Protein backbone atom coordinates (compact mmCIF):
# COMPACT_ATOMS: atom_id res chain seq x y z
CA UNK A 1 0.00 0.00 0.00
CA UNK A 2 1.40 3.37 -1.01
CA UNK A 3 1.76 6.17 1.49
CA UNK A 4 -1.07 8.67 1.04
CA UNK A 5 0.09 12.05 -0.27
CA UNK A 6 -1.51 15.16 1.16
CA UNK A 7 -0.73 18.85 1.46
CA UNK A 8 0.97 19.67 4.76
CA UNK A 9 -0.82 23.02 4.87
CA UNK A 10 -4.48 22.42 3.80
CA UNK A 11 -4.41 18.58 4.13
CA UNK A 12 -6.09 18.00 0.75
CA UNK A 13 -5.29 14.80 -1.14
CA UNK A 14 -4.55 14.53 -4.84
CA UNK A 15 -7.61 13.89 -7.04
CA UNK A 16 -8.26 14.13 -10.74
CA UNK A 17 -9.02 17.88 -10.62
CA UNK A 18 -6.60 18.65 -7.79
CA UNK A 19 -3.57 20.79 -8.57
CA UNK A 20 -0.07 19.33 -8.62
CA UNK A 21 1.87 18.59 -5.46
CA UNK A 22 5.46 19.55 -4.69
CA UNK A 23 8.06 18.27 -2.26
CA UNK A 24 10.35 20.74 -0.51
CA UNK A 25 14.02 20.12 0.24
CA UNK A 26 13.12 20.30 3.96
CA UNK A 27 10.71 17.34 3.52
CA UNK A 28 7.26 18.93 3.38
CA UNK A 29 4.58 18.36 0.71
CA UNK A 30 2.34 21.17 -0.57
CA UNK A 31 -0.36 21.49 -3.16
CA UNK A 32 0.14 24.07 -5.88
CA UNK A 33 -2.45 26.45 -4.36
CA UNK A 34 -0.81 26.54 -0.89
CA UNK A 35 2.66 26.79 -2.37
CA UNK A 36 1.59 29.99 -4.24
CA UNK A 37 0.28 31.52 -0.98
CA UNK A 38 3.68 31.42 0.70
CA UNK A 39 6.93 33.25 -0.03
CA UNK A 40 9.05 32.01 -2.92
CA UNK A 41 11.82 29.58 -1.81
CA UNK A 42 10.55 29.47 1.79
CA UNK A 43 8.73 26.57 3.47
CA UNK A 44 5.23 27.34 4.77
CA UNK A 45 5.69 25.02 7.78
CA UNK A 46 9.26 25.50 9.07
CA UNK A 47 9.95 28.90 7.46
CA UNK A 48 13.41 27.86 6.22
CA UNK A 49 14.85 28.48 2.78
CA UNK A 50 14.07 25.53 0.50
CA UNK A 51 13.78 24.32 -3.05
CA UNK A 52 10.73 22.53 -4.45
CA UNK A 53 10.29 19.58 -6.76
CA UNK A 54 7.02 18.82 -8.56
CA UNK A 55 5.88 15.25 -7.82
CA UNK A 56 5.31 13.18 -10.96
CA UNK A 57 6.10 9.75 -12.35
CA UNK A 58 9.30 11.17 -13.88
CA UNK A 59 11.02 11.95 -10.57
CA UNK A 60 14.00 9.90 -9.44
CA UNK A 61 13.41 6.44 -7.93
CA UNK A 62 14.89 7.66 -4.64
CA UNK A 63 12.16 10.33 -4.34
CA UNK A 64 9.48 7.86 -5.50
CA UNK A 65 10.55 5.42 -2.78
CA UNK A 66 9.57 8.04 -0.15
CA UNK A 67 5.94 7.47 -1.14
CA UNK A 68 6.01 3.67 -1.56
CA UNK A 69 4.46 1.29 0.92
CA UNK A 70 6.68 -0.65 3.31
CA UNK A 71 5.83 -4.02 1.72
CA UNK A 72 6.88 -2.80 -1.74
CA UNK A 73 10.09 -1.30 -0.37
CA UNK A 74 10.85 -4.51 1.51
CA UNK A 75 10.50 -6.62 -1.64
CA UNK A 76 12.56 -4.20 -3.70
CA UNK A 77 15.41 -3.75 -1.26
CA UNK A 78 15.48 -7.32 0.04
CA UNK A 79 16.16 -8.48 -3.52
CA UNK A 80 18.98 -5.93 -3.87
CA UNK A 81 20.39 -6.82 -0.45
CA UNK A 82 20.24 -10.49 -1.36
CA UNK A 83 22.17 -9.84 -4.59
CA UNK A 84 24.80 -7.81 -2.74
CA UNK A 85 25.10 -10.49 -0.07
CA UNK A 86 25.56 -13.25 -2.68
CA UNK A 87 28.17 -11.17 -4.51
CA UNK A 88 30.14 -10.54 -1.30
CA UNK A 89 29.86 -14.20 -0.23
CA UNK A 90 31.22 -15.36 -3.59
CA UNK A 91 34.20 -13.02 -3.27
CA UNK A 92 34.87 -14.06 0.34
CA UNK A 93 34.84 -17.73 -0.73
CA UNK A 94 37.23 -16.97 -3.59
CA UNK A 95 39.64 -15.27 -1.18
CA UNK A 96 39.28 -18.11 1.34
CA UNK A 97 40.08 -20.69 -1.38
CA UNK A 98 43.19 -18.70 -2.30
CA UNK A 99 44.43 -18.67 1.29
CA UNK A 100 43.63 -22.37 1.78
CA UNK A 101 45.74 -23.21 -1.27
CA UNK A 102 48.54 -20.98 -0.02
CA UNK A 103 48.46 -22.66 3.41
CA UNK A 104 48.48 -26.12 1.78
CA UNK A 105 51.59 -25.18 -0.25
CA UNK A 106 53.34 -23.83 2.83
CA UNK A 107 52.47 -26.95 4.83
CA UNK A 108 53.84 -29.14 2.02
CA UNK A 109 57.06 -27.10 1.95
CA UNK A 110 57.35 -27.39 5.73
CA UNK A 111 56.85 -31.14 5.52
CA UNK A 112 59.61 -31.48 2.88
CA UNK A 113 62.05 -29.35 4.86
CA UNK A 114 61.30 -31.34 8.03
CA UNK A 115 61.99 -34.60 6.19
CA UNK A 116 65.24 -33.19 4.82
CA UNK A 117 66.30 -32.10 8.30
CA UNK A 118 65.54 -35.58 9.66
CA UNK A 119 67.59 -37.17 6.87
CA UNK A 120 70.51 -34.87 7.61
CA UNK A 121 70.33 -35.66 11.33
CA UNK A 122 70.37 -39.38 10.56
CA UNK A 123 73.56 -38.89 8.51
CA UNK A 124 75.37 -37.10 11.40
CA UNK A 125 78.42 -39.00 12.69
CA UNK A 126 78.48 -40.13 16.30
CA UNK A 127 79.96 -37.59 18.69
CA UNK A 128 83.04 -39.68 19.54
CA UNK A 129 86.65 -38.89 18.82
CA UNK A 130 87.92 -41.37 16.25
CA UNK A 131 91.59 -41.96 15.48
CA UNK A 132 92.97 -43.15 12.22
CA UNK A 133 95.80 -45.77 12.54
CA UNK A 134 98.52 -43.81 10.70
CA UNK A 135 100.98 -43.25 13.48
CA UNK A 136 102.31 -45.43 16.24
CA UNK A 137 103.03 -42.41 18.44
CA UNK A 138 100.75 -41.51 21.28
CA UNK A 139 99.70 -38.28 19.56
CA UNK A 140 97.88 -38.85 16.28
CA UNK A 141 97.91 -35.76 14.01
CA UNK A 142 94.68 -36.89 12.31
CA UNK A 143 92.53 -37.16 15.41
CA UNK A 144 89.07 -35.77 14.87
CA UNK A 145 88.09 -33.60 17.82
CA UNK A 146 84.63 -33.78 19.30
CA UNK A 147 82.36 -30.89 18.45
CA UNK A 148 82.18 -30.12 22.15
CA UNK A 149 85.98 -29.83 22.43
CA UNK A 150 87.63 -26.50 21.94
CA UNK A 151 89.43 -26.84 18.62
CA UNK A 152 92.24 -24.56 19.70
CA UNK A 153 92.85 -26.20 23.09
CA UNK A 154 95.78 -28.27 21.75
CA UNK A 155 97.81 -25.20 20.84
CA UNK A 156 100.74 -24.49 23.05
CA UNK A 157 100.37 -21.39 25.13
CA UNK A 158 104.11 -20.74 25.20
CA UNK A 159 105.06 -20.89 21.55
CA UNK A 160 104.20 -18.09 19.20
CA UNK A 161 103.37 -20.50 16.34
CA UNK A 162 101.81 -23.92 16.65
CA UNK A 163 103.73 -26.84 15.25
CA UNK A 164 102.52 -28.67 12.16
CA UNK A 165 101.29 -31.60 14.18
CA UNK A 166 99.38 -29.29 16.52
CA UNK A 167 97.81 -27.51 13.53
CA UNK A 168 96.77 -30.84 12.02
CA UNK A 169 95.33 -31.92 15.34
CA UNK A 170 93.33 -28.70 15.63
CA UNK A 171 91.70 -29.15 12.22
CA UNK A 172 88.23 -30.57 12.24
CA UNK A 173 87.66 -33.28 9.64
CA UNK A 174 84.10 -34.11 8.66
CA UNK A 175 83.98 -37.77 7.56
CA UNK A 176 80.51 -37.29 5.99
CA UNK A 177 80.55 -35.50 2.64
CA UNK A 178 78.49 -32.34 2.43
CA UNK A 179 75.46 -32.52 0.13
CA UNK A 180 76.66 -29.29 -1.48
CA UNK A 181 80.15 -30.64 -2.36
CA UNK A 182 80.71 -32.88 -5.30
CA UNK A 183 82.51 -36.05 -4.26
mmCIF file of C-alpha atoms in Angstrom:
data_model
loop_
_atom_site.group_PDB
_atom_site.id
_atom_site.type_symbol
_atom_site.label_atom_id
_atom_site.label_comp_id
_atom_site.label_asym_id
_atom_site.label_seq_id
_atom_site.Cartn_x
_atom_site.Cartn_y
_atom_site.Cartn_z
ATOM 1 C CA UNK A 1 0.000 0.000 0.000
ATOM 2 C CA UNK A 2 1.403 3.368 -1.015
ATOM 3 C CA UNK A 3 1.755 6.174 1.486
ATOM 4 C CA UNK A 4 -1.070 8.673 1.039
ATOM 5 C CA UNK A 5 0.092 12.046 -0.273
ATOM 6 C CA UNK A 6 -1.511 15.156 1.163
ATOM 7 C CA UNK A 7 -0.728 18.847 1.457
ATOM 8 C CA UNK A 8 0.968 19.669 4.756
ATOM 9 C CA UNK A 9 -0.820 23.015 4.866
ATOM 10 C CA UNK A 10 -4.477 22.420 3.802
ATOM 11 C CA UNK A 11 -4.413 18.583 4.129
ATOM 12 C CA UNK A 12 -6.095 18.001 0.751
ATOM 13 C CA UNK A 13 -5.290 14.797 -1.136
ATOM 14 C CA UNK A 14 -4.554 14.530 -4.841
ATOM 15 C CA UNK A 15 -7.610 13.891 -7.039
ATOM 16 C CA UNK A 16 -8.259 14.131 -10.743
ATOM 17 C CA UNK A 17 -9.022 17.878 -10.624
ATOM 18 C CA UNK A 18 -6.597 18.652 -7.794
ATOM 19 C CA UNK A 19 -3.574 20.794 -8.569
ATOM 20 C CA UNK A 20 -0.069 19.333 -8.621
ATOM 21 C CA UNK A 21 1.870 18.592 -5.459
ATOM 22 C CA UNK A 22 5.462 19.553 -4.686
ATOM 23 C CA UNK A 23 8.060 18.269 -2.263
ATOM 24 C CA UNK A 24 10.354 20.739 -0.511
ATOM 25 C CA UNK A 25 14.018 20.122 0.239
ATOM 26 C CA UNK A 26 13.119 20.301 3.961
ATOM 27 C CA UNK A 27 10.712 17.336 3.521
ATOM 28 C CA UNK A 28 7.264 18.929 3.381
ATOM 29 C CA UNK A 29 4.580 18.364 0.713
ATOM 30 C CA UNK A 30 2.339 21.174 -0.573
ATOM 31 C CA UNK A 31 -0.362 21.491 -3.158
ATOM 32 C CA UNK A 32 0.139 24.070 -5.878
ATOM 33 C CA UNK A 33 -2.446 26.446 -4.365
ATOM 34 C CA UNK A 34 -0.811 26.536 -0.887
ATOM 35 C CA UNK A 35 2.659 26.793 -2.367
ATOM 36 C CA UNK A 36 1.591 29.989 -4.236
ATOM 37 C CA UNK A 37 0.278 31.522 -0.980
ATOM 38 C CA UNK A 38 3.683 31.421 0.701
ATOM 39 C CA UNK A 39 6.928 33.248 -0.025
ATOM 40 C CA UNK A 40 9.046 32.007 -2.916
ATOM 41 C CA UNK A 41 11.819 29.580 -1.812
ATOM 42 C CA UNK A 42 10.550 29.472 1.788
ATOM 43 C CA UNK A 43 8.732 26.566 3.474
ATOM 44 C CA UNK A 44 5.232 27.336 4.774
ATOM 45 C CA UNK A 45 5.694 25.024 7.778
ATOM 46 C CA UNK A 46 9.259 25.497 9.072
ATOM 47 C CA UNK A 47 9.951 28.899 7.458
ATOM 48 C CA UNK A 48 13.408 27.858 6.221
ATOM 49 C CA UNK A 49 14.849 28.477 2.781
ATOM 50 C CA UNK A 50 14.071 25.531 0.497
ATOM 51 C CA UNK A 51 13.784 24.316 -3.048
ATOM 52 C CA UNK A 52 10.730 22.529 -4.447
ATOM 53 C CA UNK A 53 10.290 19.575 -6.760
ATOM 54 C CA UNK A 54 7.020 18.824 -8.562
ATOM 55 C CA UNK A 55 5.880 15.248 -7.816
ATOM 56 C CA UNK A 56 5.306 13.178 -10.964
ATOM 57 C CA UNK A 57 6.096 9.753 -12.348
ATOM 58 C CA UNK A 58 9.297 11.166 -13.880
ATOM 59 C CA UNK A 59 11.019 11.953 -10.568
ATOM 60 C CA UNK A 60 13.997 9.900 -9.441
ATOM 61 C CA UNK A 61 13.411 6.435 -7.934
ATOM 62 C CA UNK A 62 14.888 7.659 -4.643
ATOM 63 C CA UNK A 63 12.159 10.327 -4.337
ATOM 64 C CA UNK A 64 9.483 7.863 -5.504
ATOM 65 C CA UNK A 65 10.552 5.420 -2.779
ATOM 66 C CA UNK A 66 9.574 8.040 -0.147
ATOM 67 C CA UNK A 67 5.943 7.469 -1.144
ATOM 68 C CA UNK A 68 6.013 3.669 -1.563
ATOM 69 C CA UNK A 69 4.456 1.294 0.922
ATOM 70 C CA UNK A 70 6.680 -0.652 3.310
ATOM 71 C CA UNK A 71 5.832 -4.016 1.720
ATOM 72 C CA UNK A 72 6.879 -2.802 -1.740
ATOM 73 C CA UNK A 73 10.091 -1.303 -0.373
ATOM 74 C CA UNK A 74 10.854 -4.508 1.509
ATOM 75 C CA UNK A 75 10.504 -6.617 -1.636
ATOM 76 C CA UNK A 76 12.557 -4.197 -3.705
ATOM 77 C CA UNK A 77 15.406 -3.754 -1.258
ATOM 78 C CA UNK A 78 15.478 -7.323 0.036
ATOM 79 C CA UNK A 79 16.160 -8.483 -3.522
ATOM 80 C CA UNK A 80 18.982 -5.929 -3.870
ATOM 81 C CA UNK A 81 20.393 -6.817 -0.448
ATOM 82 C CA UNK A 82 20.243 -10.488 -1.358
ATOM 83 C CA UNK A 83 22.171 -9.844 -4.587
ATOM 84 C CA UNK A 84 24.799 -7.806 -2.738
ATOM 85 C CA UNK A 85 25.096 -10.490 -0.072
ATOM 86 C CA UNK A 86 25.559 -13.252 -2.681
ATOM 87 C CA UNK A 87 28.173 -11.169 -4.508
ATOM 88 C CA UNK A 88 30.139 -10.537 -1.303
ATOM 89 C CA UNK A 89 29.860 -14.195 -0.228
ATOM 90 C CA UNK A 90 31.224 -15.358 -3.586
ATOM 91 C CA UNK A 91 34.204 -13.016 -3.269
ATOM 92 C CA UNK A 92 34.872 -14.061 0.341
ATOM 93 C CA UNK A 93 34.838 -17.728 -0.726
ATOM 94 C CA UNK A 94 37.230 -16.973 -3.588
ATOM 95 C CA UNK A 95 39.642 -15.274 -1.177
ATOM 96 C CA UNK A 96 39.284 -18.111 1.339
ATOM 97 C CA UNK A 97 40.077 -20.685 -1.377
ATOM 98 C CA UNK A 98 43.187 -18.701 -2.297
ATOM 99 C CA UNK A 99 44.430 -18.671 1.291
ATOM 100 C CA UNK A 100 43.630 -22.369 1.784
ATOM 101 C CA UNK A 101 45.743 -23.209 -1.275
ATOM 102 C CA UNK A 102 48.543 -20.978 -0.019
ATOM 103 C CA UNK A 103 48.464 -22.658 3.408
ATOM 104 C CA UNK A 104 48.481 -26.115 1.784
ATOM 105 C CA UNK A 105 51.586 -25.184 -0.251
ATOM 106 C CA UNK A 106 53.335 -23.831 2.827
ATOM 107 C CA UNK A 107 52.467 -26.955 4.827
ATOM 108 C CA UNK A 108 53.842 -29.144 2.025
ATOM 109 C CA UNK A 109 57.060 -27.097 1.953
ATOM 110 C CA UNK A 110 57.350 -27.385 5.725
ATOM 111 C CA UNK A 111 56.846 -31.144 5.517
ATOM 112 C CA UNK A 112 59.607 -31.475 2.882
ATOM 113 C CA UNK A 113 62.049 -29.347 4.865
ATOM 114 C CA UNK A 114 61.297 -31.340 8.033
ATOM 115 C CA UNK A 115 61.988 -34.597 6.187
ATOM 116 C CA UNK A 116 65.237 -33.192 4.815
ATOM 117 C CA UNK A 117 66.297 -32.105 8.298
ATOM 118 C CA UNK A 118 65.545 -35.583 9.662
ATOM 119 C CA UNK A 119 67.591 -37.169 6.871
ATOM 120 C CA UNK A 120 70.509 -34.870 7.611
ATOM 121 C CA UNK A 121 70.329 -35.659 11.326
ATOM 122 C CA UNK A 122 70.366 -39.381 10.558
ATOM 123 C CA UNK A 123 73.555 -38.887 8.508
ATOM 124 C CA UNK A 124 75.365 -37.105 11.402
ATOM 125 C CA UNK A 125 78.424 -38.999 12.693
ATOM 126 C CA UNK A 126 78.476 -40.128 16.303
ATOM 127 C CA UNK A 127 79.962 -37.591 18.694
ATOM 128 C CA UNK A 128 83.042 -39.681 19.544
ATOM 129 C CA UNK A 129 86.654 -38.890 18.815
ATOM 130 C CA UNK A 130 87.918 -41.369 16.245
ATOM 131 C CA UNK A 131 91.587 -41.960 15.484
ATOM 132 C CA UNK A 132 92.974 -43.154 12.219
ATOM 133 C CA UNK A 133 95.796 -45.767 12.544
ATOM 134 C CA UNK A 134 98.516 -43.813 10.700
ATOM 135 C CA UNK A 135 100.975 -43.251 13.480
ATOM 136 C CA UNK A 136 102.310 -45.428 16.237
ATOM 137 C CA UNK A 137 103.033 -42.406 18.441
ATOM 138 C CA UNK A 138 100.753 -41.511 21.276
ATOM 139 C CA UNK A 139 99.701 -38.280 19.560
ATOM 140 C CA UNK A 140 97.882 -38.848 16.282
ATOM 141 C CA UNK A 141 97.910 -35.760 14.008
ATOM 142 C CA UNK A 142 94.675 -36.891 12.309
ATOM 143 C CA UNK A 143 92.526 -37.158 15.411
ATOM 144 C CA UNK A 144 89.069 -35.766 14.869
ATOM 145 C CA UNK A 145 88.091 -33.599 17.823
ATOM 146 C CA UNK A 146 84.635 -33.783 19.299
ATOM 147 C CA UNK A 147 82.355 -30.886 18.445
ATOM 148 C CA UNK A 148 82.183 -30.116 22.147
ATOM 149 C CA UNK A 149 85.981 -29.829 22.435
ATOM 150 C CA UNK A 150 87.633 -26.499 21.939
ATOM 151 C CA UNK A 151 89.433 -26.840 18.616
ATOM 152 C CA UNK A 152 92.235 -24.559 19.702
ATOM 153 C CA UNK A 153 92.847 -26.202 23.091
ATOM 154 C CA UNK A 154 95.777 -28.274 21.754
ATOM 155 C CA UNK A 155 97.805 -25.197 20.842
ATOM 156 C CA UNK A 156 100.742 -24.494 23.048
ATOM 157 C CA UNK A 157 100.370 -21.387 25.132
ATOM 158 C CA UNK A 158 104.115 -20.740 25.201
ATOM 159 C CA UNK A 159 105.059 -20.892 21.553
ATOM 160 C CA UNK A 160 104.199 -18.092 19.199
ATOM 161 C CA UNK A 161 103.366 -20.501 16.343
ATOM 162 C CA UNK A 162 101.814 -23.916 16.653
ATOM 163 C CA UNK A 163 103.733 -26.841 15.253
ATOM 164 C CA UNK A 164 102.517 -28.668 12.159
ATOM 165 C CA UNK A 165 101.290 -31.602 14.184
ATOM 166 C CA UNK A 166 99.381 -29.290 16.517
ATOM 167 C CA UNK A 167 97.810 -27.511 13.530
ATOM 168 C CA UNK A 168 96.773 -30.841 12.016
ATOM 169 C CA UNK A 169 95.328 -31.915 15.338
ATOM 170 C CA UNK A 170 93.331 -28.697 15.631
ATOM 171 C CA UNK A 171 91.699 -29.148 12.217
ATOM 172 C CA UNK A 172 88.227 -30.567 12.238
ATOM 173 C CA UNK A 173 87.657 -33.279 9.642
ATOM 174 C CA UNK A 174 84.102 -34.109 8.656
ATOM 175 C CA UNK A 175 83.980 -37.766 7.559
ATOM 176 C CA UNK A 176 80.512 -37.289 5.990
ATOM 177 C CA UNK A 177 80.554 -35.500 2.635
ATOM 178 C CA UNK A 178 78.491 -32.340 2.428
ATOM 179 C CA UNK A 179 75.455 -32.521 0.131
ATOM 180 C CA UNK A 180 76.659 -29.290 -1.475
ATOM 181 C CA UNK A 181 80.146 -30.641 -2.357
ATOM 182 C CA UNK A 182 80.713 -32.875 -5.299
ATOM 183 C CA UNK A 183 82.514 -36.050 -4.262
#
